[in-house]
Short mmCIF file of C-alpha atoms and ligand atoms in Angstrom, two decimals:
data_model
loop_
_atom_site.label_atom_id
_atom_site.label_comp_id
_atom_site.label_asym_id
_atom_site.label_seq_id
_atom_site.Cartn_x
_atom_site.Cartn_y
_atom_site.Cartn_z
CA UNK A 223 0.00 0.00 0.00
CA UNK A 224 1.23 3.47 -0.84
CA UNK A 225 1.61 6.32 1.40
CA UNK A 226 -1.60 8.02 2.68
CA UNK A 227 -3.10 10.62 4.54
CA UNK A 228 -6.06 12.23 5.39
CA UNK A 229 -7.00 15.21 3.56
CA UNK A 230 -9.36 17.71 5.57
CA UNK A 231 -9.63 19.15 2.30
CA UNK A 232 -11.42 16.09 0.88
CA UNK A 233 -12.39 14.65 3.51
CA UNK A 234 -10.79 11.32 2.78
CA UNK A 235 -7.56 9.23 2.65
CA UNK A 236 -5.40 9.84 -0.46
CA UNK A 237 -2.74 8.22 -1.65
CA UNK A 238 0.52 10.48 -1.19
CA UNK A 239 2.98 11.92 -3.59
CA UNK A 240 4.54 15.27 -4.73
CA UNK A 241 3.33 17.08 -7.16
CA UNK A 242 7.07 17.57 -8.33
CA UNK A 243 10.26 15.76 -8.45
CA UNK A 244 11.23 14.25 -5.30
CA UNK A 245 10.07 17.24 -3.19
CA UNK A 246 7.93 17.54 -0.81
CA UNK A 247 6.58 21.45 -0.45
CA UNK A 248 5.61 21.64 3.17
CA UNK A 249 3.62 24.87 5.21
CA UNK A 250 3.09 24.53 8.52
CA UNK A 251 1.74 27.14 10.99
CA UNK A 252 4.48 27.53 13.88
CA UNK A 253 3.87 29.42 17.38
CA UNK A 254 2.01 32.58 18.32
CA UNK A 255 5.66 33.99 20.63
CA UNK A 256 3.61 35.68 23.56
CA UNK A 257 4.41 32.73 25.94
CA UNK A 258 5.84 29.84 26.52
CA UNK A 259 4.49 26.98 24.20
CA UNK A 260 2.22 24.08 26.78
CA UNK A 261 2.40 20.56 25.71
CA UNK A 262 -0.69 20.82 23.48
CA UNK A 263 0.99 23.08 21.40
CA UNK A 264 4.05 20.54 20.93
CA UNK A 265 2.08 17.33 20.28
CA UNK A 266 1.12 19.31 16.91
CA UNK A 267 5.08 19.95 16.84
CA UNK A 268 5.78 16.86 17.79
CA UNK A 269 3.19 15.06 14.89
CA UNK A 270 4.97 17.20 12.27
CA UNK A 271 8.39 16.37 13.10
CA UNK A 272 6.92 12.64 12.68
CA UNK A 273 5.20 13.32 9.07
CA UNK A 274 9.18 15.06 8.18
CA UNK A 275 10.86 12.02 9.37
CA UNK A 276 8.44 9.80 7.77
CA UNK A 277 8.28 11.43 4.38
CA UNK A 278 12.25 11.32 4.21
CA UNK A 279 12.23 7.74 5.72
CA UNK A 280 9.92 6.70 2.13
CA UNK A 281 12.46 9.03 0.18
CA UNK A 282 11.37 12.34 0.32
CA UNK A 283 13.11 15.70 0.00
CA UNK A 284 11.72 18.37 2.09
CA UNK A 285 11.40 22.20 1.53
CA UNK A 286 9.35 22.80 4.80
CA UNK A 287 8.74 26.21 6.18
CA UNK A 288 7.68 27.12 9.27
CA UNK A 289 6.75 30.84 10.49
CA UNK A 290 7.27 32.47 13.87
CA UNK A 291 3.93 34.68 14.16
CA UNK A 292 5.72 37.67 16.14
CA UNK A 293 3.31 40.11 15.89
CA UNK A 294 -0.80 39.79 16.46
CA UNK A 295 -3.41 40.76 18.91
CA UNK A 296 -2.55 39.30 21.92
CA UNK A 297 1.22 40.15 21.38
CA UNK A 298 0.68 43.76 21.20
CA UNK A 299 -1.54 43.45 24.38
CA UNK A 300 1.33 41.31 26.28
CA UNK A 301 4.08 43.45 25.01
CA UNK A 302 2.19 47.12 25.71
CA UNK A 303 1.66 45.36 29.49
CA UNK A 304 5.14 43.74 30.16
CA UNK A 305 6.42 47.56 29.03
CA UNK A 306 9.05 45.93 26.49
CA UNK A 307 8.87 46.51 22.70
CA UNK A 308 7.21 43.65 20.37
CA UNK A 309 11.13 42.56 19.59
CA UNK A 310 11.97 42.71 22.93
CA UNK A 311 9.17 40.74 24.09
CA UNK A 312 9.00 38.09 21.61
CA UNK A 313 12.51 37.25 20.94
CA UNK A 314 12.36 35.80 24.98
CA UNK A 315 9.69 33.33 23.80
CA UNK A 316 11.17 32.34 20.08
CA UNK A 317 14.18 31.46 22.11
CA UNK A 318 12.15 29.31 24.61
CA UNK A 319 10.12 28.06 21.60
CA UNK A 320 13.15 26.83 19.88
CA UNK A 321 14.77 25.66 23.09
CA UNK A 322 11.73 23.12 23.87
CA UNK A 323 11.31 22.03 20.49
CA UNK A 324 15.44 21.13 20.56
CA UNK A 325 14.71 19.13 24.02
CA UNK A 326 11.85 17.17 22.45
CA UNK A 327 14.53 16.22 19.38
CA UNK A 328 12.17 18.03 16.79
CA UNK A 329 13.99 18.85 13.13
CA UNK A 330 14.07 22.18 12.66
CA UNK A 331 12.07 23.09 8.80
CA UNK A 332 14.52 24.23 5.98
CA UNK A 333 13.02 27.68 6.07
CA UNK A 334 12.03 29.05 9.98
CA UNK A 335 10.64 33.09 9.02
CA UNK A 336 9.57 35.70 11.02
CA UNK A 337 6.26 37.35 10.19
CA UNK A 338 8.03 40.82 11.11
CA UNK A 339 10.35 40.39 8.23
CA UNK A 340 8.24 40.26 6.00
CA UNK A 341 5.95 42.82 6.64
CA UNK A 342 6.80 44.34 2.68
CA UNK A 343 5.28 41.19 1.37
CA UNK A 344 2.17 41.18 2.88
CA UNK A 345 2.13 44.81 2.16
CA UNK A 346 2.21 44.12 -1.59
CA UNK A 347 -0.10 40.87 -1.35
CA UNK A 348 -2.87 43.13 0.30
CA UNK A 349 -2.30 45.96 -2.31
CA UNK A 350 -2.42 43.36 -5.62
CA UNK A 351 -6.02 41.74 -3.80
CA UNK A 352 -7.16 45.21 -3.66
CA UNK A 353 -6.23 45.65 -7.45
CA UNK A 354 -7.94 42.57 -8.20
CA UNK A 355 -11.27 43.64 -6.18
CA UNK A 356 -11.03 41.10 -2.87
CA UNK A 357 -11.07 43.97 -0.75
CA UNK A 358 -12.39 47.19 1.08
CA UNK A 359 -11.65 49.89 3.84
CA UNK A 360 -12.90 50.55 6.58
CA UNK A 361 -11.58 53.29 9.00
CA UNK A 362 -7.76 53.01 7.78
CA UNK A 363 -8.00 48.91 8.42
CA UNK A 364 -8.56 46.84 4.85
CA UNK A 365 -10.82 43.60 5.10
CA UNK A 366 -11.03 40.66 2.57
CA UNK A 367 -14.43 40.31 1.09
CA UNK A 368 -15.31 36.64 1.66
CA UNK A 369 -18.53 36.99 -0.39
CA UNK A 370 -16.15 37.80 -3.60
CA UNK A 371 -14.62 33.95 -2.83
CA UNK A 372 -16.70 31.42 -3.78
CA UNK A 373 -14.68 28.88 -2.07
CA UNK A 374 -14.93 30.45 1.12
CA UNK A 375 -15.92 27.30 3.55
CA UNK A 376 -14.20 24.34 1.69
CA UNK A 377 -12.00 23.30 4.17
CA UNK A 378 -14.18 23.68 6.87
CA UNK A 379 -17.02 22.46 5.49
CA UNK A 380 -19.46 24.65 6.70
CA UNK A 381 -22.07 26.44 4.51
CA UNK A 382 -21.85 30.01 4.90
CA UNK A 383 -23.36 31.02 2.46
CA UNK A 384 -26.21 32.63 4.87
CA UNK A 385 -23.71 35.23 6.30
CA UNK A 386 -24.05 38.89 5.37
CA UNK A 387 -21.87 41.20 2.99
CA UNK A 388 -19.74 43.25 5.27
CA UNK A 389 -19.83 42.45 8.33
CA UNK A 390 -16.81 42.25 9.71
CA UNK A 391 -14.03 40.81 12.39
CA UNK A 392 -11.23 42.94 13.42
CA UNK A 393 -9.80 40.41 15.91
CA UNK A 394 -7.63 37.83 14.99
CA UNK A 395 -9.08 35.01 16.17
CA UNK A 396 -12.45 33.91 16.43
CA UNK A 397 -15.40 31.66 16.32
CA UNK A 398 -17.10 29.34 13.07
CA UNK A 399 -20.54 31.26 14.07
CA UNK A 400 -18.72 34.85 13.64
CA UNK A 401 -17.33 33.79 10.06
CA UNK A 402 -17.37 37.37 8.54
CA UNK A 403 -14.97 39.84 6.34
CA UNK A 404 -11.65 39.56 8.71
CA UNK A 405 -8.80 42.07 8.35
CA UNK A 406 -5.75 42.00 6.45
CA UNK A 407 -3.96 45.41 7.37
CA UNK A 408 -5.37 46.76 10.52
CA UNK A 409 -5.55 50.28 11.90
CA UNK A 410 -2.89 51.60 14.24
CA UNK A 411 -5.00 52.36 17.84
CA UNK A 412 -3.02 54.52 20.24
CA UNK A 413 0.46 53.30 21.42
CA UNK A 414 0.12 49.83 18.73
CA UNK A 415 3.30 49.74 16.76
CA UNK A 416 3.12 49.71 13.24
CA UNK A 417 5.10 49.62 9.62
CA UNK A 418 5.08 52.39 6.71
CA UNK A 419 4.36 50.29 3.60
CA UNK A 420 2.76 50.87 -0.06
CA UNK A 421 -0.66 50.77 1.60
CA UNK A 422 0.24 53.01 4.26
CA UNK A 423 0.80 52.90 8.06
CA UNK A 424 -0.60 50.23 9.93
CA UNK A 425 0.74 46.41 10.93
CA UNK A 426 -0.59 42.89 9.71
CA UNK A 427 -3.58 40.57 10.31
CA UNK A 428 -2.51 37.45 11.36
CA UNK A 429 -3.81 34.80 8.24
CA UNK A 430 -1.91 37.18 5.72
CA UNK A 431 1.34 36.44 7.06
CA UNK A 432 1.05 32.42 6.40
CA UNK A 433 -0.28 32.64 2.77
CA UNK A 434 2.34 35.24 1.84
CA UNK A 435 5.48 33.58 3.68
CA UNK A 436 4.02 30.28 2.27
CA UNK A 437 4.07 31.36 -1.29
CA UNK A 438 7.05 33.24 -1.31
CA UNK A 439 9.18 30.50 -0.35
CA UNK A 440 7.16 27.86 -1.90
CA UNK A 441 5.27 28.84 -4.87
CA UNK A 442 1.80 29.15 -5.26
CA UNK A 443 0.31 25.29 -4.86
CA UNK A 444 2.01 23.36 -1.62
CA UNK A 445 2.01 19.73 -1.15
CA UNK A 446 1.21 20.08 2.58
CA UNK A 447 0.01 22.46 4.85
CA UNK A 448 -0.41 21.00 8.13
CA UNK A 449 -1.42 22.66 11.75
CA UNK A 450 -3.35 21.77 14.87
CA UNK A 451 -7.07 21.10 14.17
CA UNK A 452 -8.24 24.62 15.96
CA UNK A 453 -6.63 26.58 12.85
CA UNK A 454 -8.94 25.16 10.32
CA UNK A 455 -11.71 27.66 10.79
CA UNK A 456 -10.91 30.80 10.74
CA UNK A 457 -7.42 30.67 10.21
CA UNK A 458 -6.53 27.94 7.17
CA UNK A 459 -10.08 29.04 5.44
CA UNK A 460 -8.62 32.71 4.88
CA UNK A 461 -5.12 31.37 3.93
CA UNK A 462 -7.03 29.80 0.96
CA UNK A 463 -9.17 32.57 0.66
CA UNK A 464 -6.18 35.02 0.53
CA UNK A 465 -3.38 32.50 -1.50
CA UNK A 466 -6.45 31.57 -4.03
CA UNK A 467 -7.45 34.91 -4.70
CA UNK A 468 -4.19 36.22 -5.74
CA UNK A 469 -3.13 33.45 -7.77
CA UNK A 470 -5.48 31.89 -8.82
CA UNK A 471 -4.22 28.21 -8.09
CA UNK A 472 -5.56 25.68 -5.55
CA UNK A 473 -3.59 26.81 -2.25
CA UNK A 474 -2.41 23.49 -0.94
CA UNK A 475 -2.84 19.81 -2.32
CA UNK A 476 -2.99 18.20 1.00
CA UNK A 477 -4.63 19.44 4.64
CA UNK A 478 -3.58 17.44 7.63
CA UNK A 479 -4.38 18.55 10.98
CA UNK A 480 -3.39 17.13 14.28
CA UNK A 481 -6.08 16.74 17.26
CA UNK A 482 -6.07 18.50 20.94
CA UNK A 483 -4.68 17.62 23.73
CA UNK A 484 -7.00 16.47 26.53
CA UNK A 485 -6.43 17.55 29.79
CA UNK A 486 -9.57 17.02 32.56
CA UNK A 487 -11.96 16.68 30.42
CA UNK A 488 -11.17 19.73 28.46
CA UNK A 489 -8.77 21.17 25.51
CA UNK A 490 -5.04 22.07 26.90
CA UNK A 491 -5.39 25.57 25.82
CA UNK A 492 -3.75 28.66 27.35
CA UNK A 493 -7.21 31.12 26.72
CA UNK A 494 -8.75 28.51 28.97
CA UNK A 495 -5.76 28.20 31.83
CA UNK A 496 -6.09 24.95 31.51
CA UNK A 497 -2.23 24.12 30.54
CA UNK A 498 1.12 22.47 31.51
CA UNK A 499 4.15 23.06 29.70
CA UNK A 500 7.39 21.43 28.57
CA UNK A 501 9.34 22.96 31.82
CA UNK A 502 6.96 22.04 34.35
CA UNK A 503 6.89 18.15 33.12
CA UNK A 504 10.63 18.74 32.96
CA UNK A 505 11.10 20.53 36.25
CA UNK A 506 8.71 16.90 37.74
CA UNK A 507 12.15 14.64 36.62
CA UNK A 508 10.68 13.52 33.81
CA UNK A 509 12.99 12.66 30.64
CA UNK A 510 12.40 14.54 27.34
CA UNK A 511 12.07 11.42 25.48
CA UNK A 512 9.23 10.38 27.64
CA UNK A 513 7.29 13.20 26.74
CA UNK A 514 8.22 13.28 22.98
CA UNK A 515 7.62 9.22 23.39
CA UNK A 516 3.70 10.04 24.75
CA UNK A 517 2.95 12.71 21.99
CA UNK A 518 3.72 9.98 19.39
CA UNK A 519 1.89 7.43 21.04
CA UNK A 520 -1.75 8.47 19.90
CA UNK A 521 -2.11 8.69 16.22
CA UNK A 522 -1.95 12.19 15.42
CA UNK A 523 -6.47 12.57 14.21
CA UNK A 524 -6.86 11.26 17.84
CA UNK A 525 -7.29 13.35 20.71
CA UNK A 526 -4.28 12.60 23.69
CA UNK A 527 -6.27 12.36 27.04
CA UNK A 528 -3.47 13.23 29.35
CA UNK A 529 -4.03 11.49 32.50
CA UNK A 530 -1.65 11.68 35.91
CA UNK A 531 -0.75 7.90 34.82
CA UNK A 532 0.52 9.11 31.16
CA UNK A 533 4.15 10.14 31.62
CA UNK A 534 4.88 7.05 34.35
CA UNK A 535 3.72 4.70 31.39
CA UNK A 536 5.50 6.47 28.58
CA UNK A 537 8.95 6.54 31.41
CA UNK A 538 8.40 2.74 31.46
CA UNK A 539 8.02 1.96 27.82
CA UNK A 540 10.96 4.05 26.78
CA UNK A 541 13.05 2.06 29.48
CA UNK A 542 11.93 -1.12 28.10
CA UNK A 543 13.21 -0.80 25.06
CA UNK A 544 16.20 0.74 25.39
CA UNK A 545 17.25 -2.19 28.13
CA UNK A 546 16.57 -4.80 25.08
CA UNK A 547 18.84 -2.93 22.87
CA UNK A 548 21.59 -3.05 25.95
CA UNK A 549 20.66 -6.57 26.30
CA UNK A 550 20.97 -7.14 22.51
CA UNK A 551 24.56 -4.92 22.58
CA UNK A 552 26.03 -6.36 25.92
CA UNK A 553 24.43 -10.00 25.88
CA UNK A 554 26.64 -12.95 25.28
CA UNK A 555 24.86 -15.44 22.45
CA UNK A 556 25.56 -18.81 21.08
CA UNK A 557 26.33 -19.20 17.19
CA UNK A 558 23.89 -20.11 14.89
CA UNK A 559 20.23 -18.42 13.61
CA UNK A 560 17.16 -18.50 14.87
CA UNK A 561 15.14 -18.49 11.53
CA UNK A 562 11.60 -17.58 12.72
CA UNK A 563 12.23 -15.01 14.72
CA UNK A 564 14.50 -13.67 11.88
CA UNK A 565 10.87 -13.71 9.80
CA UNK A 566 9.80 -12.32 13.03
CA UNK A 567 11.46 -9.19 12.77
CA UNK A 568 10.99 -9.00 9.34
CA UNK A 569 7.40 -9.19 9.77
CA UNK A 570 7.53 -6.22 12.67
CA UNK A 571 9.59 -3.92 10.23
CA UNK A 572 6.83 -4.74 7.59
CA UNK A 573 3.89 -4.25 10.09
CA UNK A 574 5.48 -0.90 11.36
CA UNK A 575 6.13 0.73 7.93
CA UNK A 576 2.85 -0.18 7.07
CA UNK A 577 1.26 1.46 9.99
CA UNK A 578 3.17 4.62 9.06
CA UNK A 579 2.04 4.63 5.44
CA UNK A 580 -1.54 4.43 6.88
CA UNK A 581 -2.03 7.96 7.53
CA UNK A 582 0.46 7.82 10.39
CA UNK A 583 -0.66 5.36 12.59
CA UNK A 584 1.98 5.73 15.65
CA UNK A 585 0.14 3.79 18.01
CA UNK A 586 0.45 0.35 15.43
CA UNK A 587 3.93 1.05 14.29
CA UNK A 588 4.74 1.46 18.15
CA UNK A 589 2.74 -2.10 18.79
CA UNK A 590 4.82 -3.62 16.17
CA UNK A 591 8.25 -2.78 17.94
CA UNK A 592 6.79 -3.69 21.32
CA UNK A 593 5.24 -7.19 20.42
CA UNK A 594 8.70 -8.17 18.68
CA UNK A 595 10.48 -6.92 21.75
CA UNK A 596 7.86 -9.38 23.94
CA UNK A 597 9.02 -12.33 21.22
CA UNK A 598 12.93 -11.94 21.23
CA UNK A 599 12.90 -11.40 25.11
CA UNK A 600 11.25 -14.63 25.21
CA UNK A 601 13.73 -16.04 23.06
CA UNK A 602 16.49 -14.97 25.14
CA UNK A 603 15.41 -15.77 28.55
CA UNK A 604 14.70 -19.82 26.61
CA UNK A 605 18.36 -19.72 25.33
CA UNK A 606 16.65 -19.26 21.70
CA UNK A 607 18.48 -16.17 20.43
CA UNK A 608 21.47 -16.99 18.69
CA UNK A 609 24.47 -14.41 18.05
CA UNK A 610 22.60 -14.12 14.21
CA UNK A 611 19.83 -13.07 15.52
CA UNK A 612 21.33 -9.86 17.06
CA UNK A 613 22.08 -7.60 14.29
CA UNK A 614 18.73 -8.04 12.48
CA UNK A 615 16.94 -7.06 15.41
CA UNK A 616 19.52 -3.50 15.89
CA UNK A 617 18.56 -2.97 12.54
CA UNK A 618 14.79 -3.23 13.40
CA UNK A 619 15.64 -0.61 15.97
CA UNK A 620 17.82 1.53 14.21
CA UNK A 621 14.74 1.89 11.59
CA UNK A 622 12.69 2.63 14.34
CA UNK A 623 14.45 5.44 15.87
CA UNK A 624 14.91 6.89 13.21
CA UNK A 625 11.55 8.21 13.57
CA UNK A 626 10.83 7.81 17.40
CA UNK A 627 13.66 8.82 18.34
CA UNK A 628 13.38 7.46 22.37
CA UNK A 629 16.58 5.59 22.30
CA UNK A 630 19.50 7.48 23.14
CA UNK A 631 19.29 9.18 26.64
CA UNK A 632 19.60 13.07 26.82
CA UNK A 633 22.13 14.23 28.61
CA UNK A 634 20.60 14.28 32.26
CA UNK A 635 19.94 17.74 33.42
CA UNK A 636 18.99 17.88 37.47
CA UNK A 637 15.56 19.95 37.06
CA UNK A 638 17.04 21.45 40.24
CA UNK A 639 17.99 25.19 41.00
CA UNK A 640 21.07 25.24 42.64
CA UNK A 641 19.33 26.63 45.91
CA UNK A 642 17.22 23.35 45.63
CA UNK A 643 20.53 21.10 45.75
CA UNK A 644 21.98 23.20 48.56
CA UNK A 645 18.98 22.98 50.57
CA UNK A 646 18.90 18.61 49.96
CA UNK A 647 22.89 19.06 50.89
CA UNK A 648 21.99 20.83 53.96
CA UNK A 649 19.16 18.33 54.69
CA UNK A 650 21.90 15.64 54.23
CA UNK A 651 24.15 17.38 56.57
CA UNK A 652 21.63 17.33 59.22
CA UNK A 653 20.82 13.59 58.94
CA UNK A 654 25.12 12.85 59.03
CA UNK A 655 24.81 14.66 62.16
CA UNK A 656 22.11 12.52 63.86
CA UNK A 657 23.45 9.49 62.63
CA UNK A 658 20.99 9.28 59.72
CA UNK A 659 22.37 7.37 57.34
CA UNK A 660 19.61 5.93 55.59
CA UNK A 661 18.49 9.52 54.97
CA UNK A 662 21.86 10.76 54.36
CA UNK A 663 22.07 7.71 51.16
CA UNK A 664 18.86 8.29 50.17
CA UNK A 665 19.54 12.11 49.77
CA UNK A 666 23.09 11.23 47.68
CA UNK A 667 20.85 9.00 45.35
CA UNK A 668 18.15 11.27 44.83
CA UNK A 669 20.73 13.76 43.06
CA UNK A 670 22.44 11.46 41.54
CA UNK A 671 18.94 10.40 39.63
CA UNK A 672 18.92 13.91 39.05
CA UNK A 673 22.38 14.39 37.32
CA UNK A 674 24.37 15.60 40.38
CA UNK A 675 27.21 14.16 41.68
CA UNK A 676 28.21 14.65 45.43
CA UNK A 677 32.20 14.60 46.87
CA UNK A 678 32.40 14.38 50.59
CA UNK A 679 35.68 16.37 51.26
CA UNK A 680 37.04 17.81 55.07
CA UNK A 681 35.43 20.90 53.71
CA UNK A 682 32.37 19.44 53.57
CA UNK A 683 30.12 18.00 50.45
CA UNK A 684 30.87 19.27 47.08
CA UNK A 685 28.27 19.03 44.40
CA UNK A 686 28.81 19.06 40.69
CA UNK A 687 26.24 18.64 37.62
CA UNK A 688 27.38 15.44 35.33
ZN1 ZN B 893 -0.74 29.81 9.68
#
């Protein structure tokens, strides 16, 4: 079976390939800077760095671009309130953004842009839409007339056909039931920074700055365009509203969109203040590749119920298979070949390539690995896993890793503040004092899980990170 998706588009599973060459064209909407991104955010990360690593795994090239929206409602309004400029404020949060996504092992796209520098563009887009009749003005801000798009609703698949000529949104994000004329170049209110461009003074809607970064670096028809499921209305309908209307091509072939996040019942979203993010799961001990391991393991059109058991259970499947690879590395094995559990593996590399092809199914190709780990561990505790056996199976993992990525520990980092560690030294102290012992070893190994590395000396206990 070829390689598939689902197109929200369509609303069906296509059979995958690029409309040129060997290259895959590739938009995908990257993070709103104004705070630090919560784990919700980076399962959509997370399922995109999967659908890279997966394309280039079936041998794909990729020309993926990703934006940085650094300027937008709720920007301004965190920026004017924090007293920092918009550059000042947001570069704090790309870093952060860039810092998490690094931890969780995600590939950074080809092209990573700024909205801000390319405020010119969008400038010029907006003034060739006008030309062609897609817009209007309304005190100083310019809207896009959706009733002059016939399309207007395709991805969505919504009729609104009901809604009334000119009435319009000024905010940037907002509600199906609201679907009006939204802005493309919006007003300057008092203190709002803003650019001088061909159509005058004023700063950017959001949805313009996707189509025209999009286009610019990709041409006018992409292969993908991909985002969390919450952009397709309003925000993916106007990109192919705004990228149709000035060229007059379809937008993007293929629409894939990755489900929420689930946490009590109710969307991880930071409107609702109902979020954790990277740092806090981090800051809890837990290892990166735990967390990147449980935003794989739900196939990405499912919604991830994050429950108080999910990170222990991702910890303990991570664990399990990097001790079979040490087993398969260190363990000592008799010649010869085990033939079915060669076909075995074979059958598990099939199974989990399959599963991948099919739209992305992590949760099967993830099944695969585990069931052939339950078969060779078998085999080895029986004495039925000859040396022959070994590199086959490395290979199976090697394969797998290349898009799990779990394997190979990160460098442990303690999670601790330094005043943390000194206050557990001083704890220790106390319990050398009284004779504590057990304490005293308990407190030595509780750093050392945490990457740092005690040294009684006559001046008393050094600490170091490893
Ligand atoms: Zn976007």
């Amino acid at each position: 079976m070829a390689l598939r998706f689902y197109n929200t588009l369509t609303q069906r599973i296509e059979d995958f390939t690029p409309l040129e060459d060997n290259v895959v064209r590739m938009y995908t909407c990257g993070p709103t800077v104004w705070n630090f991104a919560h784990i919700g955010n980076l399962r959509t990360f997370t399922f995109v760095d999967i659908l890279r690593r997966w394309l280039r795994y079936r041998g794909y090239r990729l020309d993926h671009v990703m934006n940085i929206t650094d300027v937008d409602d709720r920007i301004i309004q965190k920026s004017v309130e924090a007293g920092q400029s918009l550059q000042e404020y947001t570069a704090a949060y790309t870093e952060a953004f860039l810092q998490d996504t690094a931890t969780l092992r995600l590939e950074r796209p080809e092209h990573l842009v700024r909205a801000t520098d390319h405020i010119d563009d969008m400038a010029a887009a907006i003034h060739k839409l006008t030309e062609k009749g897609f817009t209007y003005e309304s005190d100083g801000s310019i809207y896009f007339r959706i009733a002059s798009f016939p399309g207007y609703g395709k991805l969505s698949h919504a009729d609104f056909s009901g809604i009334r000529a000119g009435v319009r949104v000024e905010a940037d994000r907002y509600e199906k039931d609201d679907a009006r004329d939204f802005a493309l170049w919006k007003a300057l209110k008092p203190g709002e920074p803003g650019w001088d461009t061909v159509i005058g003074r004023g700063r950017p809607g959001w949805h313009i700055e996707c189509s025209v970064m999009a286009m610019k670096y990709l041409g006018a028809t992409l292969d993908i365009h991909a985002g969390g499921v919450d952009l397709t209305f309003p925000h993916h309908e106007n990109e192919i509203a705004q990228s149709e209307a000035l060229s007059g091509q379809p937008f993007a072939r293929f629409w894939l969109h990755a489900e929420h996040l689930i946490l009590s019942g109710e969307v991880m979203s930071k409107s609702l203040g109902n979020f954790i993010t990277l740092r806090d799961v981090l800051a809890q001990g837990y290892r990166p590749e735990a967390i990147r391991y449980l935003l794989t393991s739900v196939p990405y059109r499912k919604k991830l119920n994050f429950t108080s058991d999910s990170l222990p259970s991702a910890e303990t499947a991570v664990e399990r298979l990097r001790n079979f690879k040490l087993r398969l590395e260190t363990g000592k094995y008799a010649q010869g070949v085990n033939q079915s559990l060669i076909e075995r593996t074979q059958q598990a590399a099939t199974r989990f390539e399959e599963a991948l092809d099919d739209d992305l199914n992590t949760a099967e190709a993830l099944a695969a690995a585990f069931e052939l780990v339950r078969d060779a561990n078998s085999a080895m505790d029986a004495g039925e896993f000859p040396a022959s056996n070994v590199a086959p199976a490395l290979e199976f993992l090697r394969r797998f890793d290349a898009i799990f990525d779990v394997l190979l520990p990160t460098r442990r980092e303690s999670g601790l503040t330094d005043a943390q560690i000194e206050a557990l030294i001083e704890e220790r102290n106390q319990a050398r004092k009284t004779r504590n012992f057990a304490r005293s070893d308990e407190i030595r190994k509780q750093l050392l899980e945490r990457g740092v590395v005690l040294e009684d000396t006559k001046e008393g206990a050094r600490w170091k990170r490893k």
